[in-house]
Structure formats: structure tokens, C-alpha cells
Amino acid sequence: MAFGLLLLVSLQAERRSDRQDDVLRTTTTLVAGLDSEMRAGLRALDALAGSQHLKTGDLGGFRQEAQRLLAREPQWYTIALTDGERQLLNLRYPEGAALPRVEDLAAVGSVLRTGHPAPGGLIQGRVSFRVPVRVDGAVRFALVATQEATTFAQLMDRAGLPAGWSALLLDGDGRLIARAATGRAEPEALRPALAQLPDPVEVSGMLALARPVGDSRWFLVVAAPPSGLAAVAMFWLLAALGATAALASLGLATRIALRDRGQDAQRERRQSEALARAAEQDRRRNELMLAVSQELHAPLTGLLGYCDQLAQADLPAPARLLVERQRQAGQALLALVGDVLDFALLEDGSIALEDADIEIAALLEECAALMRRPAENKGLVLRVAIDPGLPRWIRGDPLRVREVTTKLLDNAIRAAATGQVVLSARLTPRPERVEIAVADAAPAIALSDMSRLFDPTRDQGSEGPSPASSQASSPGAIPGSGLGLAICRRLVEAMGGAIGAERREGQGRRFVFWVPFRPGASPTLTRAGTPLRILVAEDVAASRLLLTTVLERAGHTVTAAADGPAALAALHGANFDLAVLDLHMPSLGGLGVARAMRALPGEKSRLPLIALTADPAEQMEESCRAAGFDAVLRKPFETRRLLGLIDGLRARAAAPIGGAP
């Protein structure tokens, strides 16, 4: 009898230890999943908060952008914009409708004060995510996305909790946000587990464990019922009346059965934990890459700004050459940081795709016009070949198609030493896809490199003149980062397409990507207000002609200047309503022209200015604002974006939102 009791106690203690381990593993896995869901929502909303429409005061354009995001997030209920006192926009209400008061005023006020994104508690069966919106470097608004709380309940249900287990998601005040369907424990019964963090506690006959969810004020409490092993064993112990040997055999057999049955479950748990750890490591790596890249943008942009200032000073020829080399090195580093940031955003799934009508031949011509000057500097001929059977209009993301095409052209120009670079496009049958290819006369890619050409972890130094790592460029050219092809692959795959490379012995190389063909239609561009008198300053003839054509087709009157001094001369001789200035022009760049314009007396000093740059717009924002620009547009630009920006500046002058400048 004593041996049986000792065996019973040992089995009970071991079973309790196993149960604690089970609860800890389950809680850790659920917390990781909830944290990932919460962070994904905050990242998507934070990306929307950086919209150029908000910075220019274009609420109509921002509403359309927010509606596209809402359509991609089916679990979201609405998106709202508030200044802390009133709602300026709510997608549940049509434009012009009266909007209700801000429900979580204190929480929104906290975001506006601290500038940190945060999830909220439960309001009418929904939870909210809030992120700050910065205008001119200061937090002016809060963007709020409301999500059904059942989303988190469904996530917990997918974990497959054992029968009788409870999982409750609570806010910082202990109020229930969501619960798994398996258990019936109430928040009041499990609230003592919050006071025992991080240790498990026995409450209401259950083993409960609480853990915080990420950096939020949410907590997950998981509770498991006690094991029935002790009661069963006691029944047989009393029934046997001292049959110690039989009870010992039964206990050992039970222990062996439990161990064998639990091995499969343990293996599955270990696999789930390994996957969760790998996902967490990927998330932390991407967050680190994003943070480092974003932190480097500001000082590098400042460095290039100082270089531009030095280049305009009266320097001897040797010093001017050193400044130019310094500027080129800074641009190379800035391009590398931009590639790392793009890659991290793609890995993180934070880059959203636009669905718009694309005049595909015109877009490809714009890409070629942008890259023609670097090609001519190397003695290369850049040619565009559009198949007559390619439809004029297609549907897709014009920004991403342009980005991939430009990167492939840039890689080809860097790698090729002689001959021509050919950009071609056609419509392929069965299946119908738009095929865009870039061919060059660079040495063929080695067979050993073909399989890992689009892999970002490959050894860049082993590829020789491959397009992503080539150093065989002209003196002073900016070398590539090696991430270009990896970024292209992820962008193309995000658009539902594919990308590949062909090696042609003795004929060079050919990089080609395909995107699904969807027919588009010519948009009707209706411009509000009277035509404007616009001054354009751009030193590249092809880009200057493109700008002039786009603006004149929109009904505006355009005066074009080839450099900064010519732009200032035109300004002195005539009146204009707006100016578009390229930042990198010889003798006097766009920043210098803007400063000179702002120093003029009278009405001309308040002329709206748009900066045009091939650098990432967010990197040039600070220096452009300091010089007096009202907006920054990255080239190659999209026609709709340019015309929409012009209309936004005109509308902002008439009716700014929420007191924003």
C-alpha cells in the first residue's frame, strides 16, 4: 500500500511538471502569433501614415489610398484620421457627412503626445490600432484602424487547444478582448494570474499562466484543467485493497502509455516552436534592417546636401574634383541604404501594390529616357523595341513596373562595356502575359551562378560582371549594392509574375520578367481650376521634353529652362503660378534655385515649388523643405502623381486641413 501511495505521488508530481511545460509552450506560441498579428496591423497602418497625400493636404487622394488598404485587410472595420479633438475622415461615412466624436480620446492623445504607435482596448466589440502622422517633422494627426476582436479569437482557435483549456486576451485594465472557444473560464477567475507574472498559479482548480503580448498593454492568460490521473489511480488503489504489485504494474503501464502517446505531441510542439523562433528571428532581422536604414537616411542626406553646397562654391579644380568624388561616394552609400530598406520592406510584406491603368509603352520610354544619359556616358546605345501587338493600356502597379525595369536597365548599363542595350516588350499568348526584357552585350553569366542569381545571400564578389554586382563601370560610376535582382524578384512575384535570366554565348545576356496581362483603359484626366503658368527647370533634354508634354497635355502653359541660371532669368522676366525644379543641375541645382526664389521680394517669393529628384523622395524631404520647396516628386514620375500633386498644392492653398501648413 505504501509503495502504491509513493508511486501515486511521484506520478502526480511528474504529471504536474509536464502540464506546466505544456501550458508554457502553448502560451509562448499563442503570444508570438498574437504579437505578429498586432505588429502586422501597426506596420500596415504606419505605412499608410506616410502617404504623400496627407503631407500635401489631399484628403480625397488619401481617402482612395486608405480604401485600397481597407480592401486588402478584410478583418478591419474602418480607418479614421483625427487631430485628437475631431475626426477629419472615417471610411465608414461618405465624404461630407457629419462624423462622430473620437471614442478613445485619451488613447489618441497619448499617441499624439508620444509619437509612438500603440494598440487599444476593446470598444463596442472592436479593438483599434493607432499610429502618429507626421507633417513637416511634427506629429499632427493620428491614424486609427478599427478591427473586429473576433480576429484574435479565431487566431487562438487555430492553435487547436485541448478540450477544457481556456485562453483569454485581456487589455491593460483586465477587460476581456477575445477568448478561445475551447474553455469557459471567466476573466475574473483568471485575473490573479496577472499578479503572479511570470509564474504559473493555481486558480479555480486550474493551472493558469499569464504573459504580456509584445510591447503592448495586452496580456494573454492560458489555463489548463488539472490532470485526472490522481483520482483514477486512487480509485484503483482503494479497489485493489493493498494489491501493491498489481497497482505498480498498472502505474508503470500507464506511465509508459502516457510517455509514448506524448512523444508525437512533443515532436509537433518542438516543430511549432522552431517555426515560431525562425519567424521571430526573421521579424527581428527585418526590424533591425528597417531601423538602421531609416536612421542612416538623414545623416547621408545631410552629407550630400553639404557636398552640393561645396560644389557651388568657388573652389580650385583639384578641390572641386574631390568634392565631386565625395558626392558620388555618398550617392553610392545612399543607394545601398535604399536597397537594404526596400529589401527589408519587401521581406516584411510592408510594401503595398497599386492597381491602376498603365500606358505601358509610354512608361517604358520614360524609363529609357532616364537611363539614356548614363548609357551614353559609357558609349552604349540604348534602344527601345515595343511589339506592335502590345496593347496600349494595361492594369497593374506603374511604380513597381517602372522600378523593376529601371533596375534591370541600370544593371545592364553597368555590366556592358560596348554595344547596345535593348529594352523590349510584347504580349505573350497562352497564358497572356506582358513580357519586358533587357538585353545587353556583357559577358555571359557563368552556369554556376545561374541558379543563385536572384539570391540576396550569394557571394557578390564571385560573379564578375553580373548585373547585380558589376564593378566594370566607367570611372566615377556608382557601384550596385548586389540586392537589385533580389528586390526585382520579390517585386515581380508580389505582382503575380516571374523573372529570369538567359545566358547567350557570344551575344551577351537577357533579363526578362513577366506580369499577368489585364486590359486597361485610357483614364480621363479632369483637372480642377484654370490652367496654370508653370516653369520647368531640367538639364536632361529628354526629361525636359517629357515634363513639357505632360503638363501641356493637361492644359497648362509651360516655360522650360535647361539649368538653374536660365530658370532664375525666366522668373525675373515673367509671372508663374508654380515651378518644377530638378535638384541636380549643373552650375546651380534646384536647391540653390529655390533659395534664390525665396529671397526675392514680393509675390514671387511665395511661388509654389516642386522638387524633382531621382533620389528617394523621403531622403531629400528635409533638405528640400529647408530650401523652400513645397513638395518632392521622385522620378521617373507617373503622370497622375505629378498632376495630382499640382492640384493638391492648389487645393491646399485654398483650404488646408486641420490647420496644417
mmCIF file of N, CA, C and O in Angstrom, residues 259-307:
data_model
loop_
_atom_site.group_PDB
_atom_site.id
_atom_site.type_symbol
_atom_site.label_atom_id
_atom_site.label_comp_id
_atom_site.label_asym_id
_atom_site.label_seq_id
_atom_site.Cartn_x
_atom_site.Cartn_y
_atom_site.Cartn_z
ATOM 1 N N ARG A 259 3.819 8.321 -21.877
ATOM 2 C CA ARG A 259 5.071 8.765 -22.498
ATOM 3 C C ARG A 259 5.049 8.536 -23.992
ATOM 4 O O ARG A 259 5.426 9.415 -24.780
ATOM 5 N N ASP A 260 4.602 7.317 -24.396
ATOM 6 C CA ASP A 260 4.570 7.031 -25.835
ATOM 7 C C ASP A 260 3.586 7.942 -26.561
ATOM 8 O O ASP A 260 3.866 8.432 -27.664
ATOM 9 N N ARG A 261 2.431 8.145 -25.921
ATOM 10 C CA ARG A 261 1.430 8.981 -26.567
ATOM 11 C C ARG A 261 1.879 10.435 -26.653
ATOM 12 O O ARG A 261 1.525 11.167 -27.582
ATOM 13 N N GLY A 262 2.661 10.864 -25.689
ATOM 14 C CA GLY A 262 3.102 12.255 -25.676
ATOM 15 C C GLY A 262 4.288 12.553 -26.569
ATOM 16 O O GLY A 262 4.579 13.737 -26.824
ATOM 17 N N GLN A 263 4.989 11.499 -27.022
ATOM 18 C CA GLN A 263 6.168 11.763 -27.845
ATOM 19 C C GLN A 263 5.804 12.465 -29.153
ATOM 20 O O GLN A 263 6.489 13.407 -29.583
ATOM 21 N N ASP A 264 4.722 11.984 -29.806
ATOM 22 C CA ASP A 264 4.307 12.634 -31.055
ATOM 23 C C ASP A 264 3.900 14.082 -30.814
ATOM 24 O O ASP A 264 4.249 14.984 -31.593
ATOM 25 N N ALA A 265 3.154 14.306 -29.724
ATOM 26 C CA ALA A 265 2.745 15.674 -29.418
ATOM 27 C C ALA A 265 3.953 16.560 -29.133
ATOM 28 O O ALA A 265 3.997 17.730 -29.537
ATOM 29 N N GLN A 266 4.947 16.023 -28.431
ATOM 30 C CA GLN A 266 6.146 16.806 -28.134
ATOM 31 C C GLN A 266 6.907 17.153 -29.409
ATOM 32 O O GLN A 266 7.427 18.267 -29.556
ATOM 33 N N ARG A 267 7.001 16.176 -30.328
ATOM 34 C CA ARG A 267 7.685 16.456 -31.587
ATOM 35 C C ARG A 267 6.966 17.556 -32.363
ATOM 36 O O ARG A 267 7.595 18.457 -32.935
ATOM 37 N N GLU A 268 5.617 17.498 -32.379
ATOM 38 C CA GLU A 268 4.861 18.543 -33.070
ATOM 39 C C GLU A 268 5.065 19.895 -32.401
ATOM 40 O O GLU A 268 5.200 20.930 -33.079
ATOM 41 N N ARG A 269 5.099 19.905 -31.059
ATOM 42 C CA ARG A 269 5.326 21.167 -30.354
ATOM 43 C C ARG A 269 6.705 21.729 -30.652
ATOM 44 O O ARG A 269 6.875 22.936 -30.842
ATOM 45 N N ARG A 270 7.706 20.841 -30.685
ATOM 46 C CA ARG A 270 9.065 21.316 -30.978
ATOM 47 C C ARG A 270 9.146 21.907 -32.379
ATOM 48 O O ARG A 270 9.824 22.919 -32.604
ATOM 49 N N GLN A 271 8.459 21.247 -33.335
ATOM 50 C CA GLN A 271 8.454 21.794 -34.691
ATOM 51 C C GLN A 271 7.767 23.164 -34.737
ATOM 52 O O GLN A 271 8.251 24.095 -35.391
ATOM 53 N N SER A 272 6.628 23.275 -34.011
ATOM 54 C CA SER A 272 5.928 24.558 -33.977
ATOM 55 C C SER A 272 6.790 25.633 -33.332
ATOM 56 O O SER A 272 6.838 26.782 -33.792
ATOM 57 N N GLU A 273 7.489 25.261 -32.255
ATOM 58 C CA GLU A 273 8.351 26.227 -31.573
ATOM 59 C C GLU A 273 9.511 26.649 -32.472
ATOM 60 O O GLU A 273 9.903 27.831 -32.488
ATOM 61 N N ALA A 274 10.079 25.672 -33.210
ATOM 62 C CA ALA A 274 11.181 26.016 -34.116
ATOM 63 C C ALA A 274 10.713 26.978 -35.202
ATOM 64 O O ALA A 274 11.407 27.947 -35.545
ATOM 65 N N LEU A 275 9.497 26.726 -35.736
ATOM 66 C CA LEU A 275 8.953 27.632 -36.748
ATOM 67 C C LEU A 275 8.688 29.014 -36.159
ATOM 68 O O LEU A 275 8.951 30.040 -36.797
ATOM 69 N N ALA A 276 8.158 29.024 -34.920
ATOM 70 C CA ALA A 276 7.899 30.314 -34.274
ATOM 71 C C ALA A 276 9.192 31.078 -34.017
ATOM 72 O O ALA A 276 9.261 32.293 -34.215
ATOM 73 N N ARG A 277 10.243 30.357 -33.594
ATOM 74 C CA ARG A 277 11.527 31.023 -33.357
ATOM 75 C C ARG A 277 12.110 31.570 -34.652
ATOM 76 O O ARG A 277 12.652 32.682 -34.691
ATOM 77 N N ALA A 278 11.991 30.764 -35.727
ATOM 78 C CA ALA A 278 12.516 31.228 -37.012
ATOM 79 C C ALA A 278 11.758 32.464 -37.495
ATOM 80 O O ALA A 278 12.350 33.424 -37.995
ATOM 81 N N ALA A 279 10.419 32.448 -37.322
ATOM 82 C CA ALA A 279 9.637 33.616 -37.721
ATOM 83 C C ALA A 279 10.004 34.835 -36.892
ATOM 84 O O ALA A 279 10.098 35.954 -37.406
ATOM 85 N N GLU A 280 10.230 34.619 -35.593
ATOM 86 C CA GLU A 280 10.617 35.734 -34.727
ATOM 87 C C GLU A 280 11.986 36.288 -35.111
ATOM 88 O O GLU A 280 12.215 37.503 -35.109
ATOM 89 N N GLN A 281 12.912 35.395 -35.441
ATOM 90 C CA GLN A 281 14.238 35.849 -35.865
ATOM 91 C C GLN A 281 14.156 36.654 -37.159
ATOM 92 O O GLN A 281 14.818 37.694 -37.303
ATOM 93 N N ASP A 282 13.337 36.178 -38.115
ATOM 94 C CA ASP A 282 13.163 36.928 -39.361
ATOM 95 C C ASP A 282 12.554 38.302 -39.086
ATOM 96 O O ASP A 282 12.959 39.308 -39.682
ATOM 97 N N ARG A 283 11.547 38.323 -38.180
ATOM 98 C CA ARG A 283 10.914 39.598 -37.861
ATOM 99 C C ARG A 283 11.911 40.569 -37.242
ATOM 100 O O ARG A 283 11.978 41.742 -37.619
ATOM 101 N N ARG A 284 12.699 40.095 -36.288
ATOM 102 C CA ARG A 284 13.667 40.964 -35.626
ATOM 103 C C ARG A 284 14.746 41.433 -36.608
ATOM 104 O O ARG A 284 15.200 42.578 -36.548
ATOM 105 N N ARG A 285 15.162 40.532 -37.523
ATOM 106 C CA ARG A 285 16.159 40.933 -38.509
ATOM 107 C C ARG A 285 15.623 42.025 -39.410
ATOM 108 O O ARG A 285 16.301 43.025 -39.672
ATOM 109 N N ASN A 286 14.371 41.861 -39.871
ATOM 110 C CA ASN A 286 13.787 42.877 -40.740
ATOM 111 C C ASN A 286 13.603 44.200 -40.007
ATOM 112 O O ASN A 286 13.824 45.273 -40.574
ATOM 113 N N GLU A 287 13.185 44.127 -38.722
ATOM 114 C CA GLU A 287 13.024 45.362 -37.958
ATOM 115 C C GLU A 287 14.363 46.069 -37.790
ATOM 116 O O GLU A 287 14.448 47.295 -37.864
ATOM 117 N N LEU A 288 15.428 45.285 -37.574
ATOM 118 C CA LEU A 288 16.754 45.890 -37.430
ATOM 119 C C LEU A 288 17.197 46.537 -38.740
ATOM 120 O O LEU A 288 17.719 47.662 -38.751
ATOM 121 N N MET A 289 16.987 45.828 -39.859
ATOM 122 C CA MET A 289 17.365 46.394 -41.155
ATOM 123 C C MET A 289 16.584 47.675 -41.431
ATOM 124 O O MET A 289 17.148 48.678 -41.903
ATOM 125 N N LEU A 290 15.288 47.670 -41.126
ATOM 126 C CA LEU A 290 14.479 48.863 -41.348
ATOM 127 C C LEU A 290 14.960 50.022 -40.484
ATOM 128 O O LEU A 290 15.119 51.151 -40.953
ATOM 129 N N ALA A 291 15.207 49.726 -39.196
ATOM 130 C CA ALA A 291 15.606 50.788 -38.280
ATOM 131 C C ALA A 291 16.952 51.390 -38.677
ATOM 132 O O ALA A 291 17.118 52.618 -38.723
ATOM 133 N N VAL A 292 17.935 50.518 -38.988
ATOM 134 C CA VAL A 292 19.262 51.014 -39.346
ATOM 135 C C VAL A 292 19.202 51.820 -40.639
ATOM 136 O O VAL A 292 19.798 52.908 -40.748
ATOM 137 N N SER A 293 18.470 51.317 -41.641
ATOM 138 C CA SER A 293 18.382 52.022 -42.919
ATOM 139 C C SER A 293 17.740 53.394 -42.745
ATOM 140 O O SER A 293 18.204 54.395 -43.288
ATOM 141 N N GLN A 294 16.640 53.436 -41.964
ATOM 142 C CA GLN A 294 15.960 54.709 -41.768
ATOM 143 C C GLN A 294 16.813 55.695 -40.984
ATOM 144 O O GLN A 294 16.798 56.899 -41.251
ATOM 145 N N GLU A 295 17.581 55.190 -40.002
ATOM 146 C CA GLU A 295 18.441 56.079 -39.229
ATOM 147 C C GLU A 295 19.589 56.635 -40.072
ATOM 148 O O GLU A 295 20.080 57.736 -39.820
ATOM 149 N N LEU A 296 20.037 55.879 -41.071
ATOM 150 C CA LEU A 296 21.139 56.347 -41.911
ATOM 151 C C LEU A 296 20.700 57.374 -42.952
ATOM 152 O O LEU A 296 21.519 58.126 -43.470
ATOM 153 N N HIS A 297 19.405 57.385 -43.270
ATOM 154 C CA HIS A 297 18.939 58.273 -44.332
ATOM 155 C C HIS A 297 19.246 59.740 -44.037
ATOM 156 O O HIS A 297 19.755 60.469 -44.888
ATOM 157 N N ALA A 298 18.900 60.183 -42.822
ATOM 158 C CA ALA A 298 19.037 61.606 -42.508
ATOM 159 C C ALA A 298 20.490 62.094 -42.582
ATOM 160 O O ALA A 298 20.776 63.084 -43.270
ATOM 161 N N PRO A 299 21.462 61.429 -41.895
ATOM 162 C CA PRO A 299 22.834 61.943 -41.997
ATOM 163 C C PRO A 299 23.414 61.850 -43.405
ATOM 164 O O PRO A 299 24.175 62.728 -43.819
ATOM 165 N N LEU A 300 23.064 60.819 -44.167
ATOM 166 C CA LEU A 300 23.585 60.711 -45.524
ATOM 167 C C LEU A 300 23.004 61.808 -46.416
ATOM 168 O O LEU A 300 23.710 62.385 -47.254
ATOM 169 N N THR A 301 21.707 62.084 -46.221
ATOM 170 C CA THR A 301 21.105 63.167 -46.994
ATOM 171 C C THR A 301 21.766 64.499 -46.660
ATOM 172 O O THR A 301 22.035 65.322 -47.540
ATOM 173 N N GLY A 302 22.044 64.714 -45.371
ATOM 174 C CA GLY A 302 22.749 65.936 -44.982
ATOM 175 C C GLY A 302 24.131 66.018 -45.595
ATOM 176 O O GLY A 302 24.564 67.089 -46.046
ATOM 177 N N LEU A 303 24.839 64.889 -45.628
ATOM 178 C CA LEU A 303 26.173 64.860 -46.228
ATOM 179 C C LEU A 303 26.123 65.264 -47.700
ATOM 180 O O LEU A 303 26.934 66.069 -48.172
ATOM 181 N N LEU A 304 25.137 64.721 -48.438
ATOM 182 C CA LEU A 304 25.016 65.079 -49.851
ATOM 183 C C LEU A 304 24.626 66.546 -50.015
ATOM 184 O O LEU A 304 25.051 67.213 -50.969
ATOM 185 N N GLY A 305 23.809 67.042 -49.087
ATOM 186 C CA GLY A 305 23.469 68.459 -49.152
ATOM 187 C C GLY A 305 24.684 69.359 -48.987
ATOM 188 O O GLY A 305 24.852 70.353 -49.703
ATOM 189 N N TYR A 306 25.572 68.998 -48.045
ATOM 190 C CA TYR A 306 26.803 69.767 -47.863
ATOM 191 C C TYR A 306 27.685 69.686 -49.120
ATOM 192 O O TYR A 306 28.327 70.670 -49.508
ATOM 193 N N CYS A 307 27.729 68.508 -49.721
ATOM 194 C CA CYS A 307 28.519 68.359 -50.950
ATOM 195 C C CYS A 307 27.981 69.267 -52.052
ATOM 196 O O CYS A 307 28.753 69.883 -52.800
#
